[in-house]
Every structure is written in structure tokens, then in C-alpha cells.
Amino acid sequence: MKIAVLGTGSVGQTIAAALAALGHDVVIGTRDPRTTLARTEPGAMGGAPFAVWHAGHAGIDVATFADAAGRADVVVNATNGGGSLEALTAAGAENLSGKVLLDIANPLDFSQGFPPSLSPVNTDSLGEQIQRAFPEARVVKTLNTMTASVMVDPVSVAGGDHSVFLSGNDADAKGIVSGLLKDFGHRDIIDLGDITTARGAEMILPLWLRVWGALGTGTFNFKVAR
Ligand code: NAP
């Protein structure tokens, strides 16, 4: 498939590389390709500087959010939650219309320090905000409840015996996303229901952050035992 990964942080880099390794035609989207390609400082999560990462993945084109989305059949939102609506607006509603929009972003608000709070929360979610802002896109919230490396290599934790959630209004879109998750190695894919269920998936983040602090590693995931 032709897939645009919007976002150049650790999630964008990890997802883009994994999709390309699976044989997809991948383009990574950013606000300004020239500025991003010149970036030599480490990523926010301590990941490789973008220039270093891209040197090892030269087959993945770097484009503006709009160019990337315009070329793709599936668009991945791996942008900062506070900037996602801005990034997707830059991508353009016309470039998202009818497409699967796989949303990984979390609406973390660090304005009061650590741990961050969620905004929106409880009665709304970022996934819903994105679906409302782009009604012609087929938004599927998933993968936001685990760290980037586990998203694409679930077997690295407990042999893959843990859960990933799906939220979205479009059954076909969820089927396409499930296929990608299975290709990554996910086995326990739990369809929570329509996009309003993204509230639950996003509200796992406060717990995820506390488990991270307690274990001293982000390489873990949650298992829904039943
Ligand atoms: P990040 O630092 O949260 O986001 C980086 C991306 O956001 C960059 O592509 C940046 O654009 C874009 N961005 C930031 N502010 C923007 C704005 N105002 N307008 C438009 N674009 C903006 O990167 P990340 O750590 O890879 O996380 C990506 C998303 O995945 C986040 O929503 C995060 O909560 C979620 N998530 C992360 C992890 C993880 O393991 N890190 C796990 C689960 C979910 P440029 O390319 O132009 O700089």
C-alpha cells in the first residue's frame, strides 16, 4: 500500500521503517522537509536525530504533510497530540478524504509539568476531535497505548501475549488497520467500538506513564486476560 506517516519523532520513524520493511511504499510527512532533514539533535524521547535516521532509511521519501498525505492510500497520524489538528489541517482535508487515518497520537498536556494531563478527556478524545474535523476521513485509533518499539515488534514483550485496541466508525477501515497490526505481529486485537471508545484508549496513558515510572522501562504492554 501507499502509506504516509505524518510525524518525524520516534513513533513516525519506527512506524515508517517497519512499514517499509514490510514492503509498503512509505513517505514520511513533516512541516518543512528541509528543516527536518537538517536536524542533527536527538529526538525528544532520546531517539536518533532525524538526519541520522534518514541516512539509514534513504528509500523513505520526506515530504510536507500535504504532499505525503496526497500520495497515500493510508495516512498515519504520528504527530504530537497538541499539534495533530494543526498537522492534519496542513495535510489538507482533500488529501484525507475517504482514506484510512490511523491515529496514534495522545493528547498529553505538559503545561503543568510531569506527569502530563490529558486534554481533551472523559467526555471527548483526540480521536473524536480528528474525526469531527475531518468527517470524510476514516479514523481508526490504535497503538497509542504502548511505546513505539512495541507497536512494531510486539513479540519483544512476553512473546507478543498482550493486547492492542481499535476504535473507529468504519468497519472496513478497522479491517485494513487490523491487517497492518497482524503484519507487525499483534495477535490480541480488541475492537472497542466506535470512535468515542478512543476516550478509553487515551485514558490508559496516565496509567501507562506510572507503570513506566515504576518499572523504569517503556518496553512493556497491557494484557486483557479473559
Ligand atoms: P512527538 O515529538 O510527540 O511529535 C513529533 C511530530 O509532531 C513531528 O513530526 C512534528 O512536526 C509534529 N508537530 C509537533 N507540533 C506540531 C504542530 N504544532 N503542528 C504540526 N505538527 C507538529 O513525537 P513522538 O514521540 O514520535 O510521538 C508522536 C505521537 O505518538 C504523539 O502524539 C505521542 O503522544 C504518541 N505516542 C508516542 C509514543 C512513543 O513511544 N513516543 C507511544 C504512544 C503514542 P515536524 O516533523 O515538522 O517537527
PDB file of N, CA, C and O in Angstrom, residues 77 101-105 140-146 151 164-167 177-178 181 189-190 198 201:
ATOM      1  N   ASN A  77      -1.306   9.138  11.618  1.00  0.00           N
ATOM      2  CA  ASN A  77      -1.039  10.345  12.400  1.00  0.00           C
ATOM      3  C   ASN A  77      -0.122   9.997  13.560  1.00  0.00           C
ATOM      4  O   ASN A  77      -0.550   9.431  14.561  1.00  0.00           O
ATOM      5  N   LEU A 101      -7.307   6.758   8.289  1.00  0.00           N
ATOM      6  CA  LEU A 101      -6.430   7.649   9.063  1.00  0.00           C
ATOM      7  C   LEU A 101      -6.139   6.957  10.398  1.00  0.00           C
ATOM      8  O   LEU A 101      -6.972   6.968  11.313  1.00  0.00           O
ATOM      9  N   LEU A 102      -4.995   6.301  10.439  1.00  0.00           N
ATOM     10  CA  LEU A 102      -4.594   5.528  11.623  1.00  0.00           C
ATOM     11  C   LEU A 102      -3.973   6.509  12.622  1.00  0.00           C
ATOM     12  O   LEU A 102      -2.901   7.063  12.372  1.00  0.00           O
ATOM     13  N   ASP A 103      -4.681   6.719  13.727  1.00  0.00           N
ATOM     14  CA  ASP A 103      -4.300   7.773  14.678  1.00  0.00           C
ATOM     15  C   ASP A 103      -3.637   7.172  15.915  1.00  0.00           C
ATOM     16  O   ASP A 103      -4.267   6.436  16.675  1.00  0.00           O
ATOM     17  N   ILE A 104      -2.361   7.533  16.112  1.00  0.00           N
ATOM     18  CA  ILE A 104      -1.588   7.002  17.250  1.00  0.00           C
ATOM     19  C   ILE A 104      -1.382   8.071  18.323  1.00  0.00           C
ATOM     20  O   ILE A 104      -0.870   7.799  19.404  1.00  0.00           O
ATOM     21  N   ALA A 105      -1.797   9.295  18.049  1.00  0.00           N
ATOM     22  CA  ALA A 105      -1.418  10.422  18.919  1.00  0.00           C
ATOM     23  C   ALA A 105      -2.149  10.397  20.266  1.00  0.00           C
ATOM     24  O   ALA A 105      -3.296   9.969  20.365  1.00  0.00           O
ATOM     25  N   VAL A 140      -9.141   5.601  12.624  1.00  0.00           N
ATOM     26  CA  VAL A 140      -9.023   4.418  13.486  1.00  0.00           C
ATOM     27  C   VAL A 140      -7.946   4.715  14.520  1.00  0.00           C
ATOM     28  O   VAL A 140      -6.775   4.916  14.180  1.00  0.00           O
ATOM     29  N   LYS A 141      -8.355   4.785  15.760  1.00  0.00           N
ATOM     30  CA  LYS A 141      -7.383   4.994  16.846  1.00  0.00           C
ATOM     31  C   LYS A 141      -6.805   3.647  17.253  1.00  0.00           C
ATOM     32  O   LYS A 141      -7.556   2.695  17.516  1.00  0.00           O
ATOM     33  N   THR A 142      -5.475   3.556  17.316  1.00  0.00           N
ATOM     34  CA  THR A 142      -4.846   2.314  17.757  1.00  0.00           C
ATOM     35  C   THR A 142      -3.386   2.575  18.114  1.00  0.00           C
ATOM     36  O   THR A 142      -2.850   3.656  17.797  1.00  0.00           O
ATOM     37  N   LEU A 143      -2.751   1.642  18.757  1.00  0.00           N
ATOM     38  CA  LEU A 143      -1.310   1.609  19.063  1.00  0.00           C
ATOM     39  C   LEU A 143      -0.847   2.682  20.042  1.00  0.00           C
ATOM     40  O   LEU A 143       0.324   2.708  20.418  1.00  0.00           O
ATOM     41  N   ASN A 144      -1.755   3.590  20.465  1.00  0.00           N
ATOM     42  CA  ASN A 144      -1.341   4.695  21.324  1.00  0.00           C
ATOM     43  C   ASN A 144      -1.043   4.259  22.752  1.00  0.00           C
ATOM     44  O   ASN A 144      -0.524   5.045  23.525  1.00  0.00           O
ATOM     45  N   THR A 145      -1.349   2.988  23.084  1.00  0.00           N
ATOM     46  CA  THR A 145      -1.209   2.519  24.466  1.00  0.00           C
ATOM     47  C   THR A 145       0.101   1.773  24.723  1.00  0.00           C
ATOM     48  O   THR A 145       0.216   1.084  25.744  1.00  0.00           O
ATOM     49  N   MET A 146       1.057   1.893  23.798  1.00  0.00           N
ATOM     50  CA  MET A 146       2.346   1.210  24.006  1.00  0.00           C
ATOM     51  C   MET A 146       3.459   2.048  23.390  1.00  0.00           C
ATOM     52  O   MET A 146       3.198   2.911  22.543  1.00  0.00           O
ATOM     53  N   MET A 151       5.024  -1.250  19.389  1.00  0.00           N
ATOM     54  CA  MET A 151       3.998  -1.156  18.342  1.00  0.00           C
ATOM     55  C   MET A 151       4.334  -2.064  17.160  1.00  0.00           C
ATOM     56  O   MET A 151       3.465  -2.748  16.622  1.00  0.00           O
ATOM     57  N   VAL A 164      -3.844  -4.990  22.024  1.00  0.00           N
ATOM     58  CA  VAL A 164      -3.875  -3.698  21.336  1.00  0.00           C
ATOM     59  C   VAL A 164      -5.341  -3.385  21.026  1.00  0.00           C
ATOM     60  O   VAL A 164      -6.137  -4.296  20.768  1.00  0.00           O
ATOM     61  N   PHE A 165      -5.699  -2.098  21.088  1.00  0.00           N
ATOM     62  CA  PHE A 165      -7.103  -1.701  20.951  1.00  0.00           C
ATOM     63  C   PHE A 165      -7.339  -0.984  19.630  1.00  0.00           C
ATOM     64  O   PHE A 165      -6.446  -0.357  19.074  1.00  0.00           O
ATOM     65  N   LEU A 166      -8.587  -1.071  19.174  1.00  0.00           N
ATOM     66  CA  LEU A 166      -9.025  -0.379  17.957  1.00  0.00           C
ATOM     67  C   LEU A 166     -10.282   0.411  18.285  1.00  0.00           C
ATOM     68  O   LEU A 166     -11.190  -0.115  18.938  1.00  0.00           O
ATOM     69  N   SER A 167     -10.368   1.653  17.796  1.00  0.00           N
ATOM     70  CA  SER A 167     -11.601   2.446  17.906  1.00  0.00           C
ATOM     71  C   SER A 167     -11.842   3.121  16.565  1.00  0.00           C
ATOM     72  O   SER A 167     -10.910   3.714  16.000  1.00  0.00           O
ATOM     73  N   VAL A 177      -6.650  -1.721   9.100  1.00  0.00           N
ATOM     74  CA  VAL A 177      -5.697  -1.461  10.191  1.00  0.00           C
ATOM     75  C   VAL A 177      -5.370  -2.767  10.931  1.00  0.00           C
ATOM     76  O   VAL A 177      -4.207  -3.011  11.267  1.00  0.00           O
ATOM     77  N   SER A 178      -6.374  -3.613  11.142  1.00  0.00           N
ATOM     78  CA  SER A 178      -6.106  -4.905  11.800  1.00  0.00           C
ATOM     79  C   SER A 178      -5.086  -5.706  11.008  1.00  0.00           C
ATOM     80  O   SER A 178      -4.218  -6.374  11.586  1.00  0.00           O
ATOM     81  N   LEU A 181      -1.731  -4.400  11.804  1.00  0.00           N
ATOM     82  CA  LEU A 181      -1.331  -4.803  13.157  1.00  0.00           C
ATOM     83  C   LEU A 181      -0.881  -6.266  13.173  1.00  0.00           C
ATOM     84  O   LEU A 181       0.119  -6.616  13.803  1.00  0.00           O
ATOM     85  N   ILE A 189      -6.106  -8.369  19.203  1.00  0.00           N
ATOM     86  CA  ILE A 189      -6.589  -7.061  18.740  1.00  0.00           C
ATOM     87  C   ILE A 189      -8.029  -6.917  19.219  1.00  0.00           C
ATOM     88  O   ILE A 189      -8.907  -7.681  18.814  1.00  0.00           O
ATOM     89  N   ILE A 190      -8.279  -5.945  20.102  1.00  0.00           N
ATOM     90  CA  ILE A 190      -9.604  -5.804  20.707  1.00  0.00           C
ATOM     91  C   ILE A 190     -10.291  -4.579  20.103  1.00  0.00           C
ATOM     92  O   ILE A 190      -9.846  -3.437  20.294  1.00  0.00           O
ATOM     93  N   ALA A 198     -12.306   5.771  21.779  1.00  0.00           N
ATOM     94  CA  ALA A 198     -10.922   6.265  21.864  1.00  0.00           C
ATOM     95  C   ALA A 198     -10.688   6.970  23.204  1.00  0.00           C
ATOM     96  O   ALA A 198      -9.554   7.083  23.661  1.00  0.00           O
ATOM     97  N   ALA A 201      -9.092   4.387  25.357  1.00  0.00           N
ATOM     98  CA  ALA A 201      -7.711   4.070  24.967  1.00  0.00           C
ATOM     99  C   ALA A 201      -6.770   5.225  25.338  1.00  0.00           C
ATOM    100  O   ALA A 201      -5.656   4.997  25.804  1.00  0.00           O
TER     101      ALA A 201
END
